[in-house]
PDB file of C-alpha atoms in Angstrom:
ATOM      1  CA  MET A  12      85.956 -29.849  36.489  1.00  0.00           C
ATOM      2  CA  SER A  13      82.446 -30.147  36.021  1.00  0.00           C
ATOM      3  CA  ALA A  14      82.646 -28.387  39.980  1.00  0.00           C
ATOM      4  CA  ARG A  15      83.904 -25.183  37.281  1.00  0.00           C
ATOM      5  CA  PHE A  16      80.903 -24.981  34.433  1.00  0.00           C
ATOM      6  CA  MET A  17      78.509 -25.200  37.408  1.00  0.00           C
ATOM      7  CA  THR A  18      79.090 -21.345  37.917  1.00  0.00           C
ATOM      8  CA  GLY A  19      76.674 -18.822  36.444  1.00  0.00           C
ATOM      9  CA  ALA A  20      79.023 -18.073  34.223  1.00  0.00           C
ATOM     10  CA  GLY A  21      79.388 -22.242  33.091  1.00  0.00           C
ATOM     11  CA  VAL A  22      76.122 -22.232  32.936  1.00  0.00           C
ATOM     12  CA  GLY A  23      75.293 -19.495  30.822  1.00  0.00           C
ATOM     13  CA  LEU A  24      78.338 -20.459  28.280  1.00  0.00           C
ATOM     14  CA  GLY A  25      76.940 -23.732  28.315  1.00  0.00           C
ATOM     15  CA  VAL A  26      73.054 -22.515  26.864  1.00  0.00           C
ATOM     16  CA  ALA A  27      75.002 -19.911  24.561  1.00  0.00           C
ATOM     17  CA  LEU A  28      76.667 -22.420  23.289  1.00  0.00           C
ATOM     18  CA  LEU A  29      73.871 -24.959  22.813  1.00  0.00           C
ATOM     19  CA  ILE A  30      71.376 -21.481  21.507  1.00  0.00           C
ATOM     20  CA  ILE A  31      74.070 -21.285  18.791  1.00  0.00           C
ATOM     21  CA  ALA A  32      74.689 -25.086  17.741  1.00  0.00           C
ATOM     22  CA  LEU A  33      70.354 -25.443  17.732  1.00  0.00           C
ATOM     23  CA  LEU A  34      69.742 -22.666  15.026  1.00  0.00           C
ATOM     24  CA  LEU A  35      73.110 -23.377  13.254  1.00  0.00           C
ATOM     25  CA  ALA A  36      71.762 -26.942  12.674  1.00  0.00           C
ATOM     26  CA  GLY A  37      68.379 -25.069  12.083  1.00  0.00           C
ATOM     27  CA  ARG A  38      69.663 -22.719   8.917  1.00  0.00           C
ATOM     28  CA  GLY A  39      71.293 -25.879   8.316  1.00  0.00           C
ATOM     29  CA  LEU A  40      67.823 -27.515   7.580  1.00  0.00           C
ATOM     30  CA  GLY A  41      66.135 -25.322   6.097  1.00  0.00           C
ATOM     31  CA  LEU A  42      64.352 -23.428   9.403  1.00  0.00           C
ATOM     32  CA  ARG A  43      64.770 -19.161   9.262  1.00  0.00           C
ATOM     33  CA  TRP A  44      63.877 -17.245  11.773  1.00  0.00           C
ATOM     34  CA  ASP A  45      62.951 -13.828  10.939  1.00  0.00           C
ATOM     35  CA  PRO A  46      61.250 -11.771  13.294  1.00  0.00           C
ATOM     36  CA  LEU A  47      61.178  -8.202  11.438  1.00  0.00           C
ATOM     37  CA  GLY A  48      60.666  -9.540   8.184  1.00  0.00           C
ATOM     38  CA  LEU A  49      63.868  -8.651   6.638  1.00  0.00           C
ATOM     39  CA  ASP A  50      63.918 -11.095   3.979  1.00  0.00           C
ATOM     40  CA  ALA A  51      60.362 -10.944   2.616  1.00  0.00           C
ATOM     41  CA  ARG A  52      61.245  -6.643   2.511  1.00  0.00           C
ATOM     42  CA  ARG A  53      64.194  -7.988   0.536  1.00  0.00           C
ATOM     43  CA  LEU A  54      62.194 -10.367  -1.673  1.00  0.00           C
ATOM     44  CA  GLU A  55      60.026  -7.928  -2.400  1.00  0.00           C
ATOM     45  CA  ARG A  56      62.336  -4.939  -3.303  1.00  0.00           C
ATOM     46  CA  VAL A  57      63.944  -7.032  -5.018  1.00  0.00           C
ATOM     47  CA  GLU A  58      60.866  -8.219  -7.302  1.00  0.00           C
ATOM     48  CA  GLN A  59      59.891  -3.925  -8.284  1.00  0.00           C
ATOM     49  CA  GLN A  60      63.357  -4.384  -9.261  1.00  0.00           C
ATOM     50  CA  ALA A  61      62.862  -6.939 -11.490  1.00  0.00           C
ATOM     51  CA  GLU A  62      59.649  -5.483 -12.520  1.00  0.00           C
ATOM     52  CA  VAL A  63      61.009  -2.239 -13.201  1.00  0.00           C
ATOM     53  CA  ALA A  64      64.040  -3.623 -15.089  1.00  0.00           C
ATOM     54  CA  THR A  65      61.470  -5.923 -17.326  1.00  0.00           C
ATOM     55  CA  ALA A  66      59.239  -2.950 -18.246  1.00  0.00           C
ATOM     56  CA  ASP A  67      62.040  -0.733 -19.104  1.00  0.00           C
ATOM     57  CA  ALA A  68      63.224  -3.624 -21.219  1.00  0.00           C
ATOM     58  CA  ARG A  69      59.493  -3.900 -22.815  1.00  0.00           C
ATOM     59  CA  ALA A  70      59.955  -0.014 -24.008  1.00  0.00           C
ATOM     60  CA  ARG A  71      63.664  -0.201 -25.091  1.00  0.00           C
ATOM     61  CA  THR A  72      61.974  -3.151 -27.333  1.00  0.00           C
ATOM     62  CA  LEU A  73      59.097  -0.917 -28.461  1.00  0.00           C
ATOM     63  CA  GLU A  74      61.064   2.086 -28.998  1.00  0.00           C
ATOM     64  CA  VAL A  75      63.651  -0.398 -31.559  1.00  0.00           C
ATOM     65  CA  GLU A  76      60.244  -2.027 -33.245  1.00  0.00           C
ATOM     66  CA  GLY A  77      58.671   1.765 -34.148  1.00  0.00           C
ATOM     67  CA  ALA A  78      62.462   3.182 -34.935  1.00  0.00           C
ATOM     68  CA  ARG A  79      62.098   0.202 -37.275  1.00  0.00           C
ATOM     69  CA  VAL A  80      58.904   0.924 -38.460  1.00  0.00           C
ATOM     70  CA  GLN A  81      59.526   4.262 -38.717  1.00  0.00           C
ATOM     71  CA  ALA A  82      63.066   4.044 -41.239  1.00  0.00           C
ATOM     72  CA  ARG A  83      60.749   1.348 -43.403  1.00  0.00           C
ATOM     73  CA  ARG A  84      58.146   3.879 -43.158  1.00  0.00           C
ATOM     74  CA  LEU A  85      61.199   6.983 -43.990  1.00  0.00           C
ATOM     75  CA  GLU A  86      62.504   4.735 -46.863  1.00  0.00           C
ATOM     76  CA  ASP A  87      59.686   4.048 -48.643  1.00  0.00           C
ATOM     77  CA  ALA A  88      58.205   8.100 -48.379  1.00  0.00           C
ATOM     78  CA  HIS A  89      61.485   8.234 -50.161  1.00  0.00           C
ATOM     79  CA  GLN A  90      61.002   5.826 -52.940  1.00  0.00           C
ATOM     80  CA  GLN A  91      57.835   7.209 -54.034  1.00  0.00           C
ATOM     81  CA  ALA A  92      59.444  10.610 -54.192  1.00  0.00           C
ATOM     82  CA  VAL A  93      62.169   9.470 -56.118  1.00  0.00           C
ATOM     83  CA  GLU A  94      59.059   7.540 -58.363  1.00  0.00           C
ATOM     84  CA  LEU A  95      57.279  10.761 -58.115  1.00  0.00           C
ATOM     85  CA  ALA A  96      59.779  12.981 -59.519  1.00  0.00           C
ATOM     86  CA  GLN A  97      61.268  11.024 -61.522  1.00  0.00           C
ATOM     87  CA  VAL A  98      57.592   9.983 -63.696  1.00  0.00           C
ATOM     88  CA  THR A  99      57.061  14.230 -63.565  1.00  0.00           C
ATOM     89  CA  ALA A 100      60.722  14.967 -65.109  1.00  0.00           C
ATOM     90  CA  ALA A 101      59.449  12.432 -68.730  1.00  0.00           C
ATOM     91  CA  ALA A 102      55.668  13.589 -68.078  1.00  0.00           C
ATOM     92  CA  GLU A 103      57.490  17.248 -68.314  1.00  0.00           C
ATOM     93  CA  ALA A 104      60.204  16.640 -71.059  1.00  0.00           C
ATOM     94  CA  GLU A 105      57.369  14.680 -73.515  1.00  0.00           C
ATOM     95  CA  ALA A 106      54.874  17.833 -73.257  1.00  0.00           C
ATOM     96  CA  ARG A 107      57.913  19.630 -74.291  1.00  0.00           C
ATOM     97  CA  LYS A 108      58.388  17.817 -76.898  1.00  0.00           C
ATOM     98  CA  ALA A 109      55.002  17.617 -78.231  1.00  0.00           C
ATOM     99  CA  ASP A 110      53.200  19.699 -81.411  1.00  0.00           C
ATOM    100  CA  ASP A 111      50.581  21.604 -79.619  1.00  0.00           C
ATOM    101  CA  ALA A 112      53.439  22.429 -76.775  1.00  0.00           C
ATOM    102  CA  HIS A 113      54.262  25.941 -76.709  1.00  0.00           C
ATOM    103  CA  LEU A 114      50.415  26.098 -79.276  1.00  0.00           C
ATOM    104  CA  PRO A 115      48.683  28.939 -77.052  1.00  0.00           C
ATOM    105  CA  LEU A 116      45.400  26.812 -74.187  1.00  0.00           C
ATOM    106  CA  ASP A 117      41.869  28.007 -75.259  1.00  0.00           C
ATOM    107  CA  PRO A 118      40.360  30.228 -72.509  1.00  0.00           C
ATOM    108  CA  ASP A 119      38.029  27.608 -71.323  1.00  0.00           C
ATOM    109  CA  ARG A 120      39.893  24.971 -71.103  1.00  0.00           C
ATOM    110  CA  ILE A 121      42.451  26.940 -69.353  1.00  0.00           C
ATOM    111  CA  GLY A 122      38.912  27.921 -66.815  1.00  0.00           C
ATOM    112  CA  ARG A 123      38.313  23.672 -67.047  1.00  0.00           C
ATOM    113  CA  LEU A 124      41.706  23.451 -66.031  1.00  0.00           C
ATOM    114  CA  ARG A 125      41.995  25.839 -63.016  1.00  0.00           C
ATOM    115  CA  ASP A 126      38.639  24.557 -61.715  1.00  0.00           C
ATOM    116  CA  HIS A 127      39.827  20.796 -61.351  1.00  0.00           C
ATOM    117  CA  ASP A 128      42.382  22.517 -59.676  1.00  0.00           C
ATOM    118  CA  ARG A 129      40.647  23.999 -56.660  1.00  0.00           C
ATOM    119  CA  GLU A 130      39.338  20.658 -56.247  1.00  0.00           C
ATOM    120  CA  LEU A 131      41.859  19.372 -55.866  1.00  0.00           C
ATOM    121  CA  CYS A 132      43.148  21.394 -53.451  1.00  0.00           C
ATOM    122  CA  ARG A 133      39.969  20.956 -51.816  1.00  0.00           C
ATOM    123  CA  ILE A 134      39.762  17.474 -51.358  1.00  0.00           C
ATOM    124  CA  ALA A 135      43.120  17.722 -50.804  1.00  0.00           C
ATOM    125  CA  PRO A 136      44.514  20.912 -49.305  1.00  0.00           C
ATOM    126  CA  ASP A 137      48.152  19.675 -47.233  1.00  0.00           C
ATOM    127  CA  VAL A 138      49.076  18.571 -51.069  1.00  0.00           C
ATOM    128  CA  CYS A 139      48.530  21.819 -52.644  1.00  0.00           C
ATOM    129  CA  GLY A 140      51.309  24.728 -52.052  1.00  0.00           C
ATOM    130  CA  ALA A 141      52.105  27.000 -54.419  1.00  0.00           C
ATOM    131  CA  ALA A 142      53.869  25.453 -57.308  1.00  0.00           C
ATOM    132  CA  PRO A 143      57.541  27.492 -58.516  1.00  0.00           C
ATOM    133  CA  VAL A 144      57.220  29.114 -61.200  1.00  0.00           C
ATOM    134  CA  GLY A 145      58.119  27.889 -64.973  1.00  0.00           C
ATOM    135  CA  ALA A 146      58.695  28.615 -68.268  1.00  0.00           C
ATOM    136  CA  ALA A 147      55.104  28.214 -69.113  1.00  0.00           C
ATOM    137  CA  GLY A 148      54.656  31.438 -65.970  1.00  0.00           C
ATOM    138  CA  ASP A 149      56.252  33.975 -68.555  1.00  0.00           C
ATOM    139  CA  ARG A 150      53.609  33.092 -71.235  1.00  0.00           C
ATOM    140  CA  PRO A 151      49.654  35.374 -70.796  1.00  0.00           C
ATOM    141  CA  ASP A 152      48.353  32.300 -70.969  1.00  0.00           C
ATOM    142  CA  ALA A 153      49.673  30.227 -68.319  1.00  0.00           C
ATOM    143  CA  VAL A 154      47.699  28.868 -65.509  1.00  0.00           C
ATOM    144  CA  PRO A 155      48.082  30.584 -63.143  1.00  0.00           C
ATOM    145  CA  THR A 156      50.473  28.987 -60.460  1.00  0.00           C
ATOM    146  CA  GLY A 157      47.809  28.421 -57.536  1.00  0.00           C
ATOM    147  CA  SER A 158      47.358  29.904 -53.887  1.00  0.00           C
ATOM    148  CA  PRO A 159      48.312  28.509 -50.874  1.00  0.00           C
ATOM    149  CA  ALA A 160      48.178  25.124 -49.228  1.00  0.00           C
ATOM    150  CA  GLY A 161      43.992  25.549 -48.412  1.00  0.00           C
ATOM    151  CA  CYS A 162      43.908  28.882 -48.970  1.00  0.00           C
ATOM    152  CA  ALA A 163      40.844  29.486 -52.196  1.00  0.00           C
ATOM    153  CA  ASP A 164      42.450  31.366 -54.998  1.00  0.00           C
ATOM    154  CA  ALA A 165      40.862  34.449 -56.061  1.00  0.00           C
ATOM    155  CA  GLY A 166      41.218  34.923 -59.996  1.00  0.00           C
TER     156      GLY A 166
END
């Protein structure tokens, strides 16, 4: 029987089985053979994907934090607007009930108020919009509502 295995095909088969056995034993012992570097490329690709995923997660975290800060600022601005409207309504009601509410203003006082208003508009033009005409707008001695934001009042 040993004579049959000594033929060329038998020896080739024996060598192939020996190589396969050595490869399996080497892999079991932790030996790796990667002549084309496929494992290194795969590892590099996985690391790049992990970096992209980490950066994407960080971007989503920053977006959520930004949205939270924006919502808080919007709520603060809304609260300030509500409080301002309440204070303004109370001051307007008190001014309308005053004893001198229907007396005409002195022309010098109107001039001082107009100059003060212009100075305020010069300092902060973005808050100086045209005011709505109210009940005082019908009177000849009323202080004008002003000019649009950033423009000097001609009168």
